CSV table of C-alpha atoms and ligand atoms in Angstrom, one decimal:
chain,number,residue,atom,x,y,z
A,1,UNK,CA,0.0,0.0,0.0
A,2,UNK,CA,1.4,3.4,-1.0
A,3,UNK,CA,2.1,5.8,1.9
A,4,UNK,CA,1.0,3.4,4.5
A,5,UNK,CA,0.8,5.3,7.8
A,6,UNK,CA,2.5,2.4,9.6
A,7,UNK,CA,5.9,3.6,8.3
A,8,UNK,CA,5.3,7.2,9.5
A,9,UNK,CA,4.4,5.9,12.9
A,10,UNK,CA,7.6,3.8,13.0
A,11,UNK,CA,9.5,7.0,12.2
A,12,UNK,CA,7.8,8.7,15.1
A,13,UNK,CA,8.9,5.9,17.3
A,14,UNK,CA,12.4,6.2,16.1
A,15,UNK,CA,12.3,9.9,17.1
A,16,UNK,CA,10.8,9.0,20.5
A,17,UNK,CA,13.6,6.5,21.2
A,18,UNK,CA,16.3,8.8,19.9
A,19,UNK,CA,15.2,11.9,21.8
A,20,UNK,CA,14.5,10.2,25.2
A,21,UNK,CA,16.4,8.0,27.6
A,22,UNK,CA,15.3,4.5,28.2
A,23,UNK,CA,15.4,3.6,31.8
A,24,UNK,CA,13.2,0.5,31.7
A,25,UNK,CA,15.6,-2.2,32.9
A,26,UNK,CA,14.1,-4.9,30.6
A,27,UNK,CA,14.6,-2.9,27.4
A,28,UNK,CA,17.6,-2.4,25.1
A,29,UNK,CA,18.6,-1.3,21.6
A,30,UNK,CA,19.7,-3.9,19.0
A,31,UNK,CA,22.4,-3.4,16.4
A,32,UNK,CA,21.7,-2.7,12.8
A,33,UNK,CA,22.7,-6.3,12.0
A,34,UNK,CA,20.2,-7.7,14.4
A,35,UNK,CA,17.5,-5.5,12.8
A,36,UNK,CA,18.6,-6.6,9.3
A,37,UNK,CA,18.3,-10.3,10.1
A,38,UNK,CA,14.9,-9.7,11.7
A,39,UNK,CA,13.6,-7.9,8.6
A,40,UNK,CA,14.7,-10.7,6.2
A,41,UNK,CA,12.9,-13.2,3.9
A,42,UNK,CA,13.3,-15.8,6.5
A,43,UNK,CA,9.9,-14.7,7.8
A,44,UNK,CA,8.5,-16.4,4.6
A,45,UNK,CA,9.4,-19.9,5.7
A,46,UNK,CA,7.7,-22.7,7.6
A,47,UNK,CA,10.1,-24.9,9.5
A,48,UNK,CA,8.3,-26.9,12.2
A,49,UNK,CA,10.7,-29.4,13.8
A,50,UNK,CA,14.4,-28.9,14.4
A,51,UNK,CA,17.6,-28.7,12.2
A,52,UNK,CA,17.8,-31.9,10.1
A,53,UNK,CA,14.3,-33.0,11.3
A,54,UNK,CA,11.7,-30.7,9.7
A,55,UNK,CA,8.1,-31.3,8.6
A,56,UNK,CA,8.6,-29.0,5.5
A,57,UNK,CA,11.0,-29.0,2.5
A,58,UNK,CA,13.3,-26.2,1.6
A,59,UNK,CA,14.9,-25.8,5.0
A,60,UNK,CA,18.6,-26.2,4.0
A,61,UNK,CA,19.4,-22.5,4.8
A,62,UNK,CA,17.1,-22.3,7.8
A,63,UNK,CA,18.8,-25.4,9.3
A,64,UNK,CA,22.2,-23.6,9.0
A,65,UNK,CA,20.8,-20.4,10.7
A,66,UNK,CA,19.1,-22.3,13.6
A,67,UNK,CA,22.2,-24.4,14.1
A,68,UNK,CA,24.4,-21.3,14.3
A,69,UNK,CA,22.0,-19.8,16.9
A,70,UNK,CA,22.0,-23.0,18.9
A,71,UNK,CA,25.8,-23.4,18.9
A,72,UNK,CA,26.4,-19.8,19.9
A,73,UNK,CA,23.9,-20.0,22.7
A,74,UNK,CA,25.6,-23.1,24.0
A,75,UNK,CA,29.0,-21.4,23.9
A,76,UNK,CA,27.6,-18.3,25.7
A,77,UNK,CA,26.2,-20.2,28.6
A,78,UNK,CA,28.5,-23.3,28.6
A,79,UNK,CA,25.4,-25.4,28.1
A,80,UNK,CA,25.0,-28.9,26.7
A,81,UNK,CA,21.9,-27.8,24.7
A,82,UNK,CA,20.0,-24.8,23.6
A,83,UNK,CA,16.5,-24.4,22.2
A,84,UNK,CA,16.2,-21.1,20.4
A,85,UNK,CA,12.6,-21.4,19.3
A,86,UNK,CA,10.5,-20.0,22.2
A,87,UNK,CA,8.7,-17.0,20.9
A,88,UNK,CA,9.0,-15.3,24.3
A,89,UNK,CA,10.3,-15.7,27.8
A,90,UNK,CA,6.8,-16.7,28.9
A,91,UNK,CA,6.7,-19.4,26.3
A,92,UNK,CA,10.1,-20.6,27.4
A,93,UNK,CA,9.0,-20.9,31.0
A,94,UNK,CA,5.8,-22.7,30.1
A,95,UNK,CA,7.7,-25.2,28.0
A,96,UNK,CA,10.0,-26.1,30.9
A,97,UNK,CA,7.0,-26.6,33.2
A,98,UNK,CA,5.4,-28.7,30.6
A,99,UNK,CA,8.6,-30.7,29.9
A,100,UNK,CA,9.0,-31.7,33.6
A,101,UNK,CA,5.7,-31.4,35.5
A,102,UNK,CA,2.4,-33.2,35.4
A,103,UNK,CA,-0.8,-31.3,36.1
A,104,UNK,CA,-1.1,-30.7,39.8
A,105,UNK,CA,2.6,-30.9,40.5
A,106,UNK,CA,4.1,-28.3,42.8
A,107,UNK,CA,6.5,-25.6,41.6
A,108,UNK,CA,8.3,-23.5,44.2
A,109,UNK,CA,9.1,-20.0,42.8
A,110,UNK,CA,9.6,-16.4,44.0
A,111,UNK,CA,6.2,-14.8,44.6
A,112,UNK,CA,5.2,-12.0,42.2
A,113,UNK,CA,4.9,-9.3,45.0
A,114,UNK,CA,8.4,-10.2,46.2
A,115,UNK,CA,9.9,-9.5,42.7
A,116,UNK,CA,9.1,-12.7,40.9
A,117,UNK,CA,7.6,-12.8,37.4
A,118,UNK,CA,4.0,-13.2,36.3
A,119,UNK,CA,4.8,-16.5,34.7
A,120,UNK,CA,6.2,-17.9,38.0
A,121,UNK,CA,2.7,-18.7,39.3
A,122,UNK,CA,0.6,-15.6,39.3
A,123,UNK,CA,-3.0,-16.9,39.6
A,124,UNK,CA,-4.0,-15.1,36.4
A,125,UNK,CA,-1.8,-17.3,34.2
A,126,UNK,CA,-2.6,-20.6,32.5
A,127,UNK,CA,0.4,-22.3,34.3
A,128,UNK,CA,-1.1,-21.5,37.7
A,129,UNK,CA,-4.3,-23.2,36.7
A,130,UNK,CA,-2.3,-26.4,35.7
A,131,UNK,CA,0.4,-26.5,38.4
A,132,UNK,CA,0.4,-25.8,42.1
A,133,UNK,CA,2.7,-22.8,42.6
A,134,UNK,CA,4.1,-22.1,46.1
A,135,UNK,CA,5.8,-18.7,46.5
A,136,UNK,CA,8.8,-17.7,48.5
A,137,UNK,CA,9.6,-14.1,49.4
A,138,UNK,CA,12.5,-11.8,50.1
A,139,UNK,CA,14.0,-10.5,53.4
A,140,UNK,CA,14.0,-7.0,54.7
A,141,UNK,CA,17.3,-6.3,53.0
A,142,UNK,CA,16.0,-7.5,49.6
A,143,UNK,CA,17.7,-10.9,49.4
A,144,UNK,CA,15.9,-14.2,48.7
A,145,UNK,CA,14.5,-15.5,52.0
A,146,UNK,CA,16.5,-18.7,51.8
A,147,UNK,CA,15.2,-19.9,55.1
A,148,UNK,CA,11.7,-19.6,53.9
A,149,UNK,CA,12.6,-21.2,50.6
A,150,UNK,CA,14.1,-24.2,52.5
A,151,UNK,CA,11.1,-24.5,54.8
A,152,UNK,CA,8.6,-24.4,51.9
A,153,UNK,CA,10.7,-26.9,49.9
A,154,UNK,CA,10.7,-29.4,52.8
A,155,UNK,CA,7.0,-28.9,53.5
A,156,UNK,CA,5.8,-29.1,49.9
A,157,UNK,CA,8.4,-31.3,48.2
A,158,UNK,CA,8.1,-29.5,44.8
A,159,UNK,CA,8.9,-31.2,41.5
A,160,UNK,CA,10.6,-28.0,40.3
A,161,UNK,CA,12.4,-25.1,42.1
A,162,UNK,CA,12.6,-21.9,40.2
A,163,UNK,CA,15.0,-19.0,40.9
A,164,UNK,CA,14.1,-16.1,38.7
A,165,UNK,CA,12.8,-12.5,39.0
A,166,UNK,CA,11.9,-9.3,37.3
A,167,UNK,CA,12.5,-6.9,40.2
A,168,UNK,CA,15.4,-8.2,42.4
A,169,UNK,CA,18.7,-6.5,42.8
A,170,UNK,CA,20.9,-9.2,44.4
A,171,UNK,CA,23.0,-12.1,43.1
A,172,UNK,CA,21.2,-15.4,43.9
A,173,UNK,CA,23.1,-18.0,45.9
A,174,UNK,CA,22.5,-20.9,43.4
A,175,UNK,CA,24.7,-23.3,45.4
A,176,UNK,CA,22.5,-22.9,48.4
A,177,UNK,CA,19.3,-23.6,46.5
A,178,UNK,CA,21.0,-26.6,44.8
A,179,UNK,CA,21.9,-28.0,48.2
A,180,UNK,CA,18.3,-27.6,49.5
A,181,UNK,CA,17.0,-29.3,46.4
A,182,UNK,CA,19.4,-32.2,46.8
A,183,UNK,CA,18.3,-32.8,50.4
A,184,UNK,CA,14.6,-32.5,49.6
A,185,UNK,CA,14.9,-34.8,46.6
A,186,UNK,CA,16.5,-37.5,48.8
A,187,UNK,CA,13.6,-37.2,51.3
A,188,UNK,CA,10.9,-37.1,48.5
A,189,UNK,CA,12.4,-40.0,46.5
A,190,UNK,CA,12.3,-38.2,43.2
A,191,UNK,CA,14.4,-35.8,41.1
A,192,UNK,CA,13.7,-32.1,41.5
A,193,UNK,CA,14.4,-29.9,38.5
A,194,UNK,CA,16.3,-26.7,39.2
A,195,UNK,CA,15.4,-24.0,36.8
A,196,UNK,CA,16.7,-20.4,36.7
A,197,UNK,CA,14.8,-17.7,34.8
A,198,UNK,CA,17.6,-15.3,34.1
A,199,UNK,CA,15.7,-13.1,31.6
A,200,UNK,CA,16.9,-9.9,33.3
A,201,UNK,CA,20.5,-10.8,33.9
A,202,UNK,CA,21.4,-13.3,31.1
A,203,UNK,CA,23.6,-10.6,29.5
A,204,UNK,CA,25.4,-10.1,32.7
A,205,UNK,CA,26.0,-13.9,32.9
A,206,UNK,CA,27.1,-14.0,29.3
A,207,UNK,CA,29.4,-11.1,29.9
A,208,UNK,CA,31.0,-12.9,32.9
A,209,UNK,CA,29.9,-10.5,35.7
A,210,UNK,CA,27.2,-12.7,37.2
A,211,UNK,CA,27.4,-16.4,38.1
A,212,UNK,CA,26.0,-18.9,35.6
A,213,UNK,CA,23.3,-21.1,37.3
A,214,UNK,CA,24.3,-24.0,34.9
A,215,UNK,CA,27.6,-24.0,36.6
A,216,UNK,CA,26.0,-24.1,40.1
A,217,UNK,CA,23.9,-27.2,40.0
A,218,UNK,CA,21.0,-25.9,37.9
A,219,UNK,CA,19.9,-28.0,34.9
A,220,UNK,CA,17.9,-25.4,33.0
A,221,UNK,CA,18.1,-21.7,32.4
A,222,UNK,CA,15.4,-19.7,30.5
A,223,UNK,CA,15.7,-16.2,29.3
A,224,UNK,CA,14.4,-13.6,27.0
A,225,UNK,CA,16.8,-12.5,24.3
A,226,UNK,CA,15.9,-8.8,24.1
A,227,UNK,CA,16.9,-7.6,27.6
A,228,UNK,CA,20.6,-7.5,28.6
A,229,UNK,CA,21.4,-10.0,25.8
A,230,UNK,CA,20.6,-7.2,23.4
A,231,UNK,CA,18.9,-9.4,20.8
A,232,UNK,CA,15.5,-9.5,19.2
A,233,UNK,CA,12.3,-9.9,21.2
A,234,UNK,CA,12.1,-13.7,21.9
A,235,UNK,CA,12.9,-16.5,24.3
A,236,UNK,CA,15.7,-19.0,24.9
A,237,UNK,CA,16.2,-22.2,26.9
A,238,UNK,CA,19.6,-23.6,27.7
A,239,UNK,CA,20.1,-26.8,29.6
A,240,UNK,CA,22.4,-29.5,30.8
A,241,UNK,CA,22.0,-33.2,30.0
A,242,UNK,CA,22.0,-35.7,27.1
A,243,UNK,CA,20.7,-34.4,23.8
A,244,UNK,CA,18.4,-37.0,22.1
A,245,UNK,CA,16.0,-37.1,19.2
A,246,UNK,CA,13.3,-34.5,19.9
A,247,UNK,CA,10.8,-36.4,17.7
A,248,UNK,CA,11.0,-39.5,19.9
A,249,UNK,CA,9.5,-39.9,23.4
A,250,UNK,CA,11.9,-40.2,26.3
A,251,UNK,CA,11.7,-40.9,30.0
A,252,UNK,CA,11.1,-38.0,32.4
A,253,UNK,CA,14.6,-38.0,34.0
A,254,UNK,CA,16.9,-35.1,34.7
A,255,UNK,CA,19.6,-36.5,32.3
A,256,UNK,CA,17.0,-36.3,29.5
A,257,UNK,CA,16.0,-32.7,30.1
A,258,UNK,CA,17.3,-31.2,26.8
A,259,UNK,CA,15.2,-33.7,24.8
A,260,UNK,CA,12.2,-33.2,27.1
A,261,UNK,CA,12.5,-29.5,26.5
A,262,UNK,CA,12.7,-29.7,22.8
A,263,UNK,CA,9.6,-31.9,22.7
A,264,UNK,CA,7.8,-29.4,25.1
A,265,UNK,CA,8.6,-26.4,22.8
A,266,UNK,CA,7.7,-28.2,19.6
A,267,UNK,CA,5.2,-29.9,19.3
A,268,UNK,CA,4.3,-29.4,23.0
A,269,UNK,CA,3.5,-25.7,23.2
A,270,UNK,CA,4.4,-24.0,19.9
A,271,UNK,CA,4.1,-24.5,16.1
A,272,UNK,CA,6.3,-23.0,13.4
A,273,UNK,CA,9.4,-21.2,14.7
A,274,UNK,CA,10.1,-17.6,13.8
A,275,UNK,CA,13.2,-18.2,11.8
A,276,UNK,CA,13.8,-14.5,11.0
A,277,UNK,CA,13.9,-13.9,14.8
A,278,UNK,CA,16.1,-16.9,15.3
A,279,UNK,CA,18.5,-15.5,12.7
A,280,UNK,CA,18.5,-12.2,14.7
A,281,UNK,CA,19.2,-14.2,17.9
A,282,UNK,CA,22.1,-15.9,16.1
A,283,UNK,CA,23.5,-12.4,15.2
A,284,UNK,CA,23.0,-11.1,18.7
A,285,UNK,CA,24.6,-14.2,20.3
A,286,UNK,CA,27.6,-13.7,18.0
A,287,UNK,CA,27.9,-10.1,19.2
A,288,UNK,CA,27.5,-11.3,22.9
A,289,UNK,CA,30.5,-13.7,22.3
A,290,UNK,CA,32.8,-10.8,21.5
A,291,UNK,CA,35.2,-9.5,24.2
A,292,UNK,CA,33.6,-6.0,24.0
A,293,UNK,CA,30.4,-7.5,25.4
A,294,UNK,CA,32.2,-8.2,28.6
A,295,UNK,CA,33.0,-4.5,28.9
A,296,UNK,CA,29.4,-3.7,28.2
A,297,UNK,CA,28.2,-6.1,31.0
A,298,UNK,CA,30.7,-4.6,33.5
A,299,UNK,CA,29.6,-1.0,32.5
A,300,UNK,CA,25.9,-1.8,33.0
A,301,UNK,CA,26.6,-2.8,36.6
A,302,UNK,CA,28.9,0.2,37.2
A,303,UNK,CA,26.3,2.6,35.8
A,304,UNK,CA,23.5,1.0,37.9
A,305,UNK,CA,25.6,1.2,41.1
A,306,UNK,CA,26.6,4.9,40.4
A,307,UNK,CA,23.0,5.8,39.6
A,308,UNK,CA,21.7,4.0,42.7
A,309,UNK,CA,24.3,5.8,45.0
A,310,UNK,CA,23.4,9.2,43.6
A,311,UNK,CA,19.7,8.6,43.9
A,312,UNK,CA,20.2,7.6,47.5
A,313,UNK,CA,22.3,10.7,48.1
A,314,UNK,CA,19.4,12.7,46.8
A,315,UNK,CA,17.0,11.2,49.3
A,316,UNK,CA,15.4,8.3,47.3
A,317,UNK,CA,14.8,5.2,49.4
A,318,UNK,CA,16.1,2.1,47.5
A,319,UNK,CA,14.7,-1.4,48.0
A,320,UNK,CA,17.6,-3.5,49.2
A,321,UNK,CA,19.6,-0.4,49.7
A,322,UNK,CA,21.2,-0.5,46.2
A,323,UNK,CA,21.9,-3.0,43.5
A,324,UNK,CA,24.3,-5.8,42.5
A,325,UNK,CA,22.9,-5.9,38.9
A,326,UNK,CA,21.4,-3.6,36.3
A,327,UNK,CA,18.2,-2.9,38.2
A,328,UNK,CA,17.1,-0.4,40.8
A,329,UNK,CA,13.8,-0.3,42.7
A,330,UNK,CA,12.9,3.0,44.3
A,331,UNK,CA,10.3,3.5,47.0
A,332,UNK,CA,9.1,7.0,46.0
A,333,UNK,CA,6.1,6.8,48.3
A,334,UNK,CA,8.3,6.3,51.4
A,335,UNK,CA,10.8,8.8,50.2
A,336,UNK,CA,8.6,11.6,49.0
A,337,UNK,CA,4.9,10.7,49.5
A,338,UNK,CA,4.0,10.3,45.8
A,339,UNK,CA,3.1,7.1,44.1
A,340,UNK,CA,5.1,5.3,41.3
A,341,UNK,CA,2.5,5.8,38.6
A,342,UNK,CA,2.4,9.6,39.1
A,343,UNK,CA,6.3,9.7,39.0
A,344,UNK,CA,6.3,7.5,35.9
A,345,UNK,CA,3.8,9.9,34.2
A,346,UNK,CA,5.8,13.0,35.0
A,347,UNK,CA,9.1,11.4,33.9
A,348,UNK,CA,7.5,10.5,30.6
A,349,UNK,CA,6.9,14.2,30.0
A,350,UNK,CA,10.6,14.9,30.1
A,351,UNK,CA,11.7,11.9,28.0
A,352,UNK,CA,12.8,9.6,30.8
A,353,UNK,CA,11.0,6.3,30.5
A,354,UNK,CA,10.6,3.8,33.4
A,355,UNK,CA,7.8,1.8,35.0
A,356,UNK,CA,5.9,2.1,38.1
A,357,UNK,CA,6.4,-1.1,40.2
A,358,UNK,CA,5.0,-2.6,43.3
A,359,UNK,CA,7.5,-3.2,46.2
A,360,UNK,CA,7.5,-6.2,48.4
A,361,UNK,CA,4.5,-5.8,50.8
A,362,UNK,CA,3.3,-2.8,48.9
A,363,UNK,CA,0.4,-1.0,50.5
A,364,UNK,CA,-0.4,0.9,47.3
A,365,UNK,CA,-3.3,0.0,45.0
A,366,UNK,CA,-2.4,-2.3,42.1
A,367,UNK,CA,-2.4,0.5,39.6
A,368,UNK,CA,-0.8,3.1,41.9
A,369,UNK,CA,2.2,1.1,43.4
A,370,UNK,CA,4.6,2.8,45.7
A,371,UNK,CA,7.7,2.3,43.6
A,372,UNK,CA,9.4,2.7,40.2
A,373,UNK,CA,11.8,0.3,38.6
A,374,UNK,CA,14.6,1.5,36.5
A,375,UNK,CA,17.9,0.2,35.1
A,376,UNK,CA,20.9,0.8,32.9
A,377,UNK,CA,21.2,-1.7,30.0
A,378,UNK,CA,19.7,0.5,27.3
A,379,UNK,CA,21.5,3.7,28.4
A,380,UNK,CA,24.8,1.7,28.6
A,381,UNK,CA,24.3,0.5,25.0
A,382,UNK,CA,24.1,4.1,23.8
A,383,UNK,CA,27.4,4.8,25.5
A,384,UNK,CA,26.3,6.7,28.6
A,385,UNK,CA,28.6,6.3,31.5
A,386,UNK,CA,28.9,7.4,35.2
A,387,UNK,CA,28.9,11.2,34.5
A,388,UNK,CA,25.6,10.9,32.6
A,389,UNK,CA,24.1,8.8,35.4
A,390,UNK,CA,24.6,11.8,37.7
A,391,UNK,CA,22.6,13.9,35.3
A,392,UNK,CA,19.8,11.3,35.1
A,393,UNK,CA,19.6,11.2,38.9
A,394,UNK,CA,19.5,15.0,39.0
A,395,UNK,CA,16.7,15.1,36.4
A,396,UNK,CA,14.8,12.5,38.4
A,397,UNK,CA,15.0,14.6,41.6
A,398,UNK,CA,14.0,17.8,39.8
A,399,UNK,CA,10.9,16.0,38.3
A,400,UNK,CA,10.2,14.6,41.7
A,401,UNK,CA,10.2,18.0,43.3
A,402,UNK,CA,7.8,19.2,40.6
A,403,UNK,CA,5.5,16.3,41.4
A,404,UNK,CA,5.5,17.1,45.1
A,405,UNK,CA,4.7,20.7,44.3
A,406,UNK,CA,2.0,19.7,41.8
A,407,UNK,CA,0.3,17.2,44.0
A,408,UNK,CA,-1.2,15.1,41.2
A,409,UNK,CA,-1.2,14.6,37.4
A,410,UNK,CA,-3.5,17.5,36.8
A,411,UNK,CA,-1.4,19.8,38.9
A,412,UNK,CA,1.5,19.3,36.5
A,413,UNK,CA,-0.2,21.6,34.0
A,414,UNK,CA,1.1,24.6,35.9
A,415,UNK,CA,4.7,23.3,35.8
A,416,UNK,CA,4.9,22.9,32.0
A,417,UNK,CA,7.8,25.4,31.6
A,418,UNK,CA,10.0,23.6,34.2
A,419,UNK,CA,9.2,20.2,32.7
A,420,UNK,CA,9.9,21.6,29.2
A,421,UNK,CA,13.3,22.9,30.3
A,422,UNK,CA,14.3,19.4,31.7
A,423,UNK,CA,12.9,17.8,28.5
A,424,UNK,CA,15.3,19.9,26.4
A,425,UNK,CA,18.3,19.0,28.5
A,426,UNK,CA,17.3,15.3,28.2
A,427,UNK,CA,16.8,15.6,24.5
A,428,UNK,CA,20.2,17.3,24.0
A,429,UNK,CA,22.1,14.6,25.9
A,430,UNK,CA,20.1,11.8,24.3
A,431,UNK,CA,20.8,13.1,20.8
A,432,UNK,CA,24.5,13.1,21.5
A,433,UNK,CA,24.4,9.3,22.1
A,434,UNK,CA,22.8,7.9,18.9
A,435,UNK,CA,20.9,4.7,19.1
A,436,UNK,CA,22.6,1.7,17.3
A,437,UNK,CA,20.5,0.6,14.3
A,438,UNK,CA,19.0,4.0,13.7
A,439,UNK,CA,21.3,6.1,11.4
A,440,UNK,CA,22.0,9.6,12.9
A,441,UNK,CA,19.8,12.3,11.2
A,442,UNK,CA,17.6,9.6,9.9
B,501,DSN,N1,8.1,-7.6,31.2
B,501,DSN,C1,9.4,-8.0,31.6
B,501,DSN,C2,10.0,-7.0,32.5
B,501,DSN,O1,9.8,-5.8,32.3
B,501,DSN,O2,10.6,-7.3,33.5
B,501,DSN,C3,9.5,-9.3,32.2
B,501,DSN,O3,8.9,-10.2,31.3
């Protein structure tokens, strides 16, 4: 269609991304090469099955692409096996549950209000209607409550223990969880699958700045590919064990987990893989294997810790007191008496994008949580460093002061000039750090 408005809207989005700063910790910017692979003719192809075992002809090139993605993912995470077909992190998680658990089986995972993810047992999900999720929490200082995890594991004898999160700032003690699982498994008389959902920190693991759960007794790690891994929007499962024929049934034993997972992804829970996205995953994994990616991972954490320290100095209360990864959770309600949604709304007006987020034991209403969640992966990709983090913290405090003076969203109307001034400062800085994949002056 000539002059399809879709392309004009995409241009507007390019401008929004270029002129603002992305503080949402689960977002990032892909390279021009990743974009190119995603926008390729591979989207035209059906390829149900796996390399060498497809249900359609004409897959000789697709097989090479998917094999490259698999091999690179294995190398990144020192895994025996990789399944690169999950369309998303949610699909990846569901496939693992389906691979290992029977309906009604118990899964022990971090509760959503404590920082876990929706797909880790929130009652609104399909998984929660099939499996029996039991949730563990976090301590006052923001770490996993390992004592509670242990107590619940002994009491419920789960089939699967999951360590994973979307709002948690510590480095998990995988060894401790593996030890608990081994003891409970002995008492229960069956194997317990240890699964880590590392969607948020997979890039930090790949970059060598966070421990790899697969090297600490875990058999499976799921992830999205678009967060710190800086790839296309999608999912990934890497695992340890013997790799068998995914088209043949196999016994539900830990050593067979790679094959059980392949079968659970296809035909268990998905149909045709998105090979254009798998090509883009292969490109991203290739980038993640370069030595520069380790510098990137280190810088993400350095930026997050500098930003956290400055926010603290400016009076913001931080959940867990700070961060050991890329993510910061700020209690704006406790610090300044305003809720996270209002702060998110006001920051949007100056081109700083983050999300309102509930805190553990949040007293705020579901849509007006007390906190905001922010992080540094996207800003670090653009090349912002510690000096720029100081500016971001300063802008946040200035917007916060405006919020306090305004009282609510409507009150911001009388502060447009001040917000506009901050908006220009943000835009000027943002434009001096172009987004990869979008040519400057596009
Ligand atoms: N929606 C993602 C996040 O923002 O953390 C998790 O899937």
